[in-house]
Coordinates of C-alpha atoms in Angstrom, one line a residue:
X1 CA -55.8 24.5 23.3
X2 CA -58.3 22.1 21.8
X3 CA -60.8 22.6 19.2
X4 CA -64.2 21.7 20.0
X5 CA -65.0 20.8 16.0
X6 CA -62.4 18.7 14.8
X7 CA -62.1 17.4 18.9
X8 CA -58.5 17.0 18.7
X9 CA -56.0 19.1 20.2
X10 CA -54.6 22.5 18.3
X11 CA -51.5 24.0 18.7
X12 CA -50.9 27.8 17.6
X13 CA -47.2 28.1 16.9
X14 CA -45.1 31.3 16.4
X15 CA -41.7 30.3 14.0
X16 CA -38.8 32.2 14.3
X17 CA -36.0 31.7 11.5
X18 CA -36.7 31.8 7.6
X19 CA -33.9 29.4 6.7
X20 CA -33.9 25.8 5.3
X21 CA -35.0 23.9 8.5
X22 CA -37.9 26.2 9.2
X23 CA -38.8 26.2 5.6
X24 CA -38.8 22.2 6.3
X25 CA -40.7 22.2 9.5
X26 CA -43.9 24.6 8.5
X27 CA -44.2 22.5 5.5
X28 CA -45.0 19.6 7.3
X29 CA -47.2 20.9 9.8
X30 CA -49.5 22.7 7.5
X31 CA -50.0 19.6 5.3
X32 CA -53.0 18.0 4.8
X33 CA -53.0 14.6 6.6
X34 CA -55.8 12.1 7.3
X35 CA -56.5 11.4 10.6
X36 CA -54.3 13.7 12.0
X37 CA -53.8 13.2 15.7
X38 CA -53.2 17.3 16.2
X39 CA -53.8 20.2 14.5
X40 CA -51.0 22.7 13.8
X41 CA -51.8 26.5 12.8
X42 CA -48.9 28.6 12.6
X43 CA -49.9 32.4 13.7
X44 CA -47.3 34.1 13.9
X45 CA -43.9 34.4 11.7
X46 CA -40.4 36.2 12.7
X47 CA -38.0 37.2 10.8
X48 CA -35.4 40.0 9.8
X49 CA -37.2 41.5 7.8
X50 CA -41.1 41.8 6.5
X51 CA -40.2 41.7 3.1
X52 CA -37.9 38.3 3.7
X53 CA -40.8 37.4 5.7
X54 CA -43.7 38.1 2.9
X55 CA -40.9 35.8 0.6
X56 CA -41.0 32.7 3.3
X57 CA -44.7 33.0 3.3
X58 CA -45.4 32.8 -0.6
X59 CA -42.9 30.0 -1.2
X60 CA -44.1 27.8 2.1
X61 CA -47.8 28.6 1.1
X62 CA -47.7 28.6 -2.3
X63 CA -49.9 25.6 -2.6
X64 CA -51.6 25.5 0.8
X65 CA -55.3 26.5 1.5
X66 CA -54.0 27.0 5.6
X67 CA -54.3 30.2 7.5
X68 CA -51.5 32.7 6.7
X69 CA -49.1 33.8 9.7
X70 CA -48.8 37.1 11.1
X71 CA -45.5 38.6 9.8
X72 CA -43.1 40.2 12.1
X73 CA -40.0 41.8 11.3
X74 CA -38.9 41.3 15.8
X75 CA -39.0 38.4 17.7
X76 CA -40.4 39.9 20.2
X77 CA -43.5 40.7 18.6
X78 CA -43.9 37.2 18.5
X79 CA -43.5 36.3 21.8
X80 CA -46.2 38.9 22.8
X81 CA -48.3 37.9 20.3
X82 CA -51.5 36.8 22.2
X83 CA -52.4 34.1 19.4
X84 CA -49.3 32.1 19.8
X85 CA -49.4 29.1 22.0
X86 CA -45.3 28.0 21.5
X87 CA -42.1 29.2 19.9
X88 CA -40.5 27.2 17.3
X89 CA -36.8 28.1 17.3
X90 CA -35.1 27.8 13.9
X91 CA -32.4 30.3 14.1
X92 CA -28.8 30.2 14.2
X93 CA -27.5 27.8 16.7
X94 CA -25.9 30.9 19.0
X95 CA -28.6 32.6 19.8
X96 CA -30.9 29.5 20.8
X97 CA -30.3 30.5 24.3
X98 CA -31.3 34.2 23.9
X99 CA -34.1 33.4 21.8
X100 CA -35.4 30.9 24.3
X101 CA -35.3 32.9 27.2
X102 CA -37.2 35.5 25.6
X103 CA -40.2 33.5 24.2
X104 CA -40.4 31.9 28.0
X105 CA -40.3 35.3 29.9
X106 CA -43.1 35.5 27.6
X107 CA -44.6 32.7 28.8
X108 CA -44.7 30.6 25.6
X109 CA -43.8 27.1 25.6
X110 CA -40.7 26.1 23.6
X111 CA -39.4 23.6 20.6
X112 CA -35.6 24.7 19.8
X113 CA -33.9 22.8 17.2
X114 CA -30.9 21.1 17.6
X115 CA -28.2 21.9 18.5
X116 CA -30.3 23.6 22.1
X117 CA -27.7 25.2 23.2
X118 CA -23.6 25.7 22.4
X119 CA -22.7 23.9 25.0
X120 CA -24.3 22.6 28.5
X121 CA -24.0 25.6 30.5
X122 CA -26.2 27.4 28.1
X123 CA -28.9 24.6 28.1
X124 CA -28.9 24.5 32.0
X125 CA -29.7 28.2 32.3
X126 CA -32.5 27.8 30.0
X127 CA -34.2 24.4 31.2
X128 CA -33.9 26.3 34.5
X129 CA -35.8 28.8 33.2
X130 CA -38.6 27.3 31.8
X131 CA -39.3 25.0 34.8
X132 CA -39.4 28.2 36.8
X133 CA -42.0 29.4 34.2
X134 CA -43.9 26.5 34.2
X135 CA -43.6 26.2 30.2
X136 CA -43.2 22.9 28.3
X137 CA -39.5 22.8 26.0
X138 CA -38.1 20.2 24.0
X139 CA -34.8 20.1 22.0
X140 CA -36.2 19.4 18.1
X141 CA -34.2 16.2 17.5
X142 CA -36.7 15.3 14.5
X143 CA -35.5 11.7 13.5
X144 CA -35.9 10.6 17.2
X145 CA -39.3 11.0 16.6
X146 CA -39.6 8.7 13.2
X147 CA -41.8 5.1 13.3
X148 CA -38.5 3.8 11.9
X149 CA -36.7 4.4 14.8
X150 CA -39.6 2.7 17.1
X151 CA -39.4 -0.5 15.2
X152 CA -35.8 0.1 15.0
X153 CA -35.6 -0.1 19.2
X154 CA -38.5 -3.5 18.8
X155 CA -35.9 -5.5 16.5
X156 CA -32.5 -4.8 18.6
X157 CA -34.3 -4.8 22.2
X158 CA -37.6 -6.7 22.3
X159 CA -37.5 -9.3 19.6
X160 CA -33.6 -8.9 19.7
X161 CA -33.5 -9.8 16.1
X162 CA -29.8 -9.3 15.7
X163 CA -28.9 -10.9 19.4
X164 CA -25.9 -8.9 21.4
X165 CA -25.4 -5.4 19.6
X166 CA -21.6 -5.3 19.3
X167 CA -20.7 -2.7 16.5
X168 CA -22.5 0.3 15.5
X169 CA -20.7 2.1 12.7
X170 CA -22.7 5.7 11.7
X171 CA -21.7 8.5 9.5
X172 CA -23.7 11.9 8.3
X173 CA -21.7 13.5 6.0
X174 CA -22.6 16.6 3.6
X175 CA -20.7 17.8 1.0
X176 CA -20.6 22.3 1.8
X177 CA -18.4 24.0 -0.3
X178 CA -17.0 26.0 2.7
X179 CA -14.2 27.6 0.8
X180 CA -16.7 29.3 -1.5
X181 CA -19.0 30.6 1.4
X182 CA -18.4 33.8 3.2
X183 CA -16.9 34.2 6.3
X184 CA -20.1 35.2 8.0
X185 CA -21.9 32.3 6.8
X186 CA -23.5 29.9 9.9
X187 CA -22.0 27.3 8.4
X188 CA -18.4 28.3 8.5
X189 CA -18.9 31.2 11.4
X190 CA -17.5 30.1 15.0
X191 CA -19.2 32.9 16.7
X192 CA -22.3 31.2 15.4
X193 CA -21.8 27.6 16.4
X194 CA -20.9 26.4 12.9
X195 CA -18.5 23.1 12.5
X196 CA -19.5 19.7 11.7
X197 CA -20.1 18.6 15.6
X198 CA -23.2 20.4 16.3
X199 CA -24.5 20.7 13.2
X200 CA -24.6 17.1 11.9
X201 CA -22.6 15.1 14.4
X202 CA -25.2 15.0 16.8
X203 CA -27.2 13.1 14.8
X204 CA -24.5 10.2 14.5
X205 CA -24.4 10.3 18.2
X206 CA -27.8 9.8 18.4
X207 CA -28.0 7.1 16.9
X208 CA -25.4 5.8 19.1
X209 CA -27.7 6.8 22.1
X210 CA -30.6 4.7 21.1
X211 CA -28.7 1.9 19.6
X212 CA -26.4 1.4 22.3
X213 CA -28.8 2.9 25.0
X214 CA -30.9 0.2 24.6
X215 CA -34.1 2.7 25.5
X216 CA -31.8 4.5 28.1
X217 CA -31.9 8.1 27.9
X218 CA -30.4 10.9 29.9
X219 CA -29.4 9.6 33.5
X220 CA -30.3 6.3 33.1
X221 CA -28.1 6.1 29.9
X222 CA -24.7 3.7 30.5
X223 CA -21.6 5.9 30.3
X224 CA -19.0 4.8 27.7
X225 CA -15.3 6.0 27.3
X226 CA -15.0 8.1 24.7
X227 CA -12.2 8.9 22.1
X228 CA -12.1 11.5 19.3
X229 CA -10.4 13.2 17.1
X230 CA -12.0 16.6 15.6
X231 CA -10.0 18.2 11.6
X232 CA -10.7 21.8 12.4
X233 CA -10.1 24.6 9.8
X234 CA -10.6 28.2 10.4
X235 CA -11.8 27.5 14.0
X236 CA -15.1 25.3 13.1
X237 CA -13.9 21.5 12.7
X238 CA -14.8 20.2 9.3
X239 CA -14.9 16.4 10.0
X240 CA -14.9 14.5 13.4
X241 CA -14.4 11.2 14.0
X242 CA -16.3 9.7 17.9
X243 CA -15.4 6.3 19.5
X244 CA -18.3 5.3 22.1
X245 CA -16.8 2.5 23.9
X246 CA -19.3 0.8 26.5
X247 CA -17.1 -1.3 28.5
X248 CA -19.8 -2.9 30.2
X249 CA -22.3 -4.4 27.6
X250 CA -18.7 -4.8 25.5
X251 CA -19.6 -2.7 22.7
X252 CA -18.3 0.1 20.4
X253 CA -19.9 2.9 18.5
X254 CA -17.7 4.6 15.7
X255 CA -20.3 8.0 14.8
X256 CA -18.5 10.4 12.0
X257 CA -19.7 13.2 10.4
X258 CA -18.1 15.8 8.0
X259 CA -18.9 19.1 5.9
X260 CA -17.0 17.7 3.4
X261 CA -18.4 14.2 1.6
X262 CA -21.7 13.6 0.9
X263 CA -22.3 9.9 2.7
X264 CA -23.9 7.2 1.0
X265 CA -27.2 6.0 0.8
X266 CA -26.4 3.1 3.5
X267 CA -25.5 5.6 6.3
X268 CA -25.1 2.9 9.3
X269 CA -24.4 -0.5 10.2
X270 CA -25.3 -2.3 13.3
X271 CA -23.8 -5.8 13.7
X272 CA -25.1 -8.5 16.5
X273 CA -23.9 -12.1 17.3
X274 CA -26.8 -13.2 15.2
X275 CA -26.6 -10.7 12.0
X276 CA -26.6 -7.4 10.5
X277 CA -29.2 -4.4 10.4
X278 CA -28.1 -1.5 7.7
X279 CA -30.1 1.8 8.1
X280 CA -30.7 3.4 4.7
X281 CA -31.7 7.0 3.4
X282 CA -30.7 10.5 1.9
X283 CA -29.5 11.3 5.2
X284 CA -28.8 10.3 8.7
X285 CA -30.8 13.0 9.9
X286 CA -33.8 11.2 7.9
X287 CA -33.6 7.8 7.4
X288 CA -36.0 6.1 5.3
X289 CA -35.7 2.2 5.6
X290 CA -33.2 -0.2 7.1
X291 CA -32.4 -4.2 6.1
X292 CA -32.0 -6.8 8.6
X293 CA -30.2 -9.7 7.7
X294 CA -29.9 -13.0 10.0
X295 CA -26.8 -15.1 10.2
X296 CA -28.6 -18.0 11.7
X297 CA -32.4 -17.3 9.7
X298 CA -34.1 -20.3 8.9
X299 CA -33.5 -22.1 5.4
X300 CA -37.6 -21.6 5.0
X301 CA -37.5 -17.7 5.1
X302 CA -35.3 -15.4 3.7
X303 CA -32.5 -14.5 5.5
X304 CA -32.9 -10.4 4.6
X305 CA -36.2 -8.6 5.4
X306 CA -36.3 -5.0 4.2
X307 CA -38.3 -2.6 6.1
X308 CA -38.8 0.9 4.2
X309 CA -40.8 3.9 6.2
X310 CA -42.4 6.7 4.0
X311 CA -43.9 9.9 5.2
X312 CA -47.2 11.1 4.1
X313 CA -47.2 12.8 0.6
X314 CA -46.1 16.4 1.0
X315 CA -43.9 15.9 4.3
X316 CA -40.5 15.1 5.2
X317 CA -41.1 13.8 8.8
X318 CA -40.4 17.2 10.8
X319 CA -44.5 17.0 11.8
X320 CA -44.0 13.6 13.8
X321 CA -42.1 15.9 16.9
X322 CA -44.4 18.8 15.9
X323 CA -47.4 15.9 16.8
X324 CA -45.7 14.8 19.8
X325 CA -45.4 18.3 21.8
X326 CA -48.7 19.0 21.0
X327 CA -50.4 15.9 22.6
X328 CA -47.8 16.7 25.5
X329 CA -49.1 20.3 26.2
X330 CA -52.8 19.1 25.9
X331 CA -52.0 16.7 28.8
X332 CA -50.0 19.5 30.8
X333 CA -46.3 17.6 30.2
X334 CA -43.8 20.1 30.6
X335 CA -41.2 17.7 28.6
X336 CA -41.4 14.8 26.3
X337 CA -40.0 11.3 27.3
X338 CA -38.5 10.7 23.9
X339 CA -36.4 13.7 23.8
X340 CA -36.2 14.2 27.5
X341 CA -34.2 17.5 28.8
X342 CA -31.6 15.4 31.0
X343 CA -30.8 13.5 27.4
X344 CA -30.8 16.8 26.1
X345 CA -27.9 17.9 28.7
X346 CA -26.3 14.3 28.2
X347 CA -25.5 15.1 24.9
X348 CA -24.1 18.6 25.2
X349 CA -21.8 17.2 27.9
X350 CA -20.5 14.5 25.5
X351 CA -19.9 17.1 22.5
X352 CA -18.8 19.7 25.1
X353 CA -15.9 16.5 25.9
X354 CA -15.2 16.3 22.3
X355 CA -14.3 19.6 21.8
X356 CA -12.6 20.0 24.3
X357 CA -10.4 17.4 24.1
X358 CA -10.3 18.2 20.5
X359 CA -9.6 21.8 21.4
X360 CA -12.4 23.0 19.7
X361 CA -13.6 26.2 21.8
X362 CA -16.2 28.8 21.3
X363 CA -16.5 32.1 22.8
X364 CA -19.7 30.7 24.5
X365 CA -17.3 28.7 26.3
X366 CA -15.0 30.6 27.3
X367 CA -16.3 31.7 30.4
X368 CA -17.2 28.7 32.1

């Protein structure tokens, strides 16, 4: 809804989920930023409990002059909740589906984080949903969403700094002391989704979506042979290792993640006919720079230019998506075209491929 004062459209968000990616994504949207193409106000809060509710609320707003949510200890209560304009869905990957169903019955528009769904099947029952509704949803693919990954697409498919992509080698890897977690933990549960894949996998396969996509998402996206091997332990796979081979355009994608090493600082390397571009950062989930060096540069200039990307101070880079839906639902757009929903399915089918040829099955699966 826009605000007549500060003219710029305001989006009223209710957040469900207390954990670390929540605790990430409110921070950024109730910083302070100049200039700020939206403004965020988060209304409502869900969580288990109020008391585990009153504790996000403190710790989030410790240092923040913005409006304090509405604390509820149901979901539902949020969905009802009059002052809520969208659902942000930070909960544990296997109930995504549940929870977005409910907040679109409701008639609220949707941000899930990734993964959407367990597997495709899920995700089609609820995209179905909300276009019967009529509601805007988006998978929350954050680093999709980063100016890094704009100029990122500019040097390897405008300017074509690096000439013919022919190697893209990726890896996100944490280091979780699984052994020392309990068995009901998210991150080692498989009735909650938990492994490697979906949790930080995806991300390496994103970046082999919009390297190798060459701006090609969903549909439209070329459709490479894929090979994989998946370690699994305990019924969650702990490290998986994805071969992307696009037969056409004559080049390969190697994307790894694990639970079990913590991967360096230069995450990925993407190497051309006429040089090198190495993406840098704490994580492949947020990147933070990337160095481009030429094979054939000229003698005059140097042959590596470095190109670093930081946030605004008190953010991590969660608020760019949080920007983007906005400005969507102010113009009526019932999905983004940087994370459109048929990319969305595209990558559930390919993980749904991986585990299944890795024989990784959930009981979400099991069905289909």
């Amino acid at each position: 809804m826009p605000d007549s004062m500060t003219e710029v459209p305001t989006l009223r968000w209710g957040i469900l989920g207390t954990g670390w990616i929540s605790t990430m994504f409110v921070t950024d949207v109730i910083a302070p930023r100049i200039n700020a193409p939206v403004r965020h106000v988060v209304a409502a809060l869900g969580s288990s409990s109020e008391e585990k509710g009153a504790m996000f609320v403190q710790k989030v707003w410790a240092y923040s002059s913005a409006p304090r949510p509405r604390i509820y200890d149901r979901y539902q209560n949020v969905y009802n909740d009059e002052n809520v304009d969208i659902v942000y869905v930070g909960t544990p990957h296997a109930v995504h589906k549940q929870n977005c169903l409910d907040a679109i019955t409701a008639g609220k528009s949707v941000l899930c984080e990734k993964p959407f769904a367990i597997n495709e099947h899920e995700a089609r029952d609820v995209i179905h949903a909300a276009r019967d509704k009529g509601v805007f949803i988006m998978e929350a693919v954050w680093t999709r969403f980063f100016p890094l990954m704009r100029s990122l697409h500019e040097h390897l498919n405008v300017k074509k700094s690096i000439g013919q992509v022919h190697r893209l080698f990726v890896d996100f890897g944490l280091d979780i002391p699984l052994a020392g977690l309990p068995a009901s933990s998210r991150l080692k549960d498989p009735g909650q989704g938990a492994g490697a894949l979906l949790d930080i996998g995806i991300y390496s396969l994103t970046y082999a979506s919009l390297v190798m996509g060459k701006g090609k998402l969903g549909k439209s996206h070329p459709h490479p042979q894929v090979i994989s091997m998946l370690d699994i332990v305990d019924g969650i796979d702990e490290s998986n290792v994805v071969i992307l081979r696009y037969e056409e355009q004559r080049s390969t994608a190697i994307c790894t993640s694990t639970l079990g090493f913590k991967s360096p600082e230069d995450f990925a390397r993407i190497e051309g006919s006429e040089g090198t571009i190495t993406i840098f950062g704490g994580a492949a989930s947020c990147p933070s720079g990337f160095r481009l060096c030429r094979t054939n540069a000229d003698p005059k200039q140097s042959a590596t230019q470095t190109f670093s990307f930081n946030h605004p101070a008190g953010t991590t880079g969660f608020f760019y998506e949080a920007d983007a839906v906005a400005v969507d639902i102010a113009n009526g757009r019932l999905e983004n075209e940087t994370m459109p929903l048929d990319e969305t399915l595209r990558m559930l089918r390919l993980m749904d491929t991986i585990r299944k040829d890795g024989g990784l099955v959930y009981f979400q699966d099991q069905d289909r």
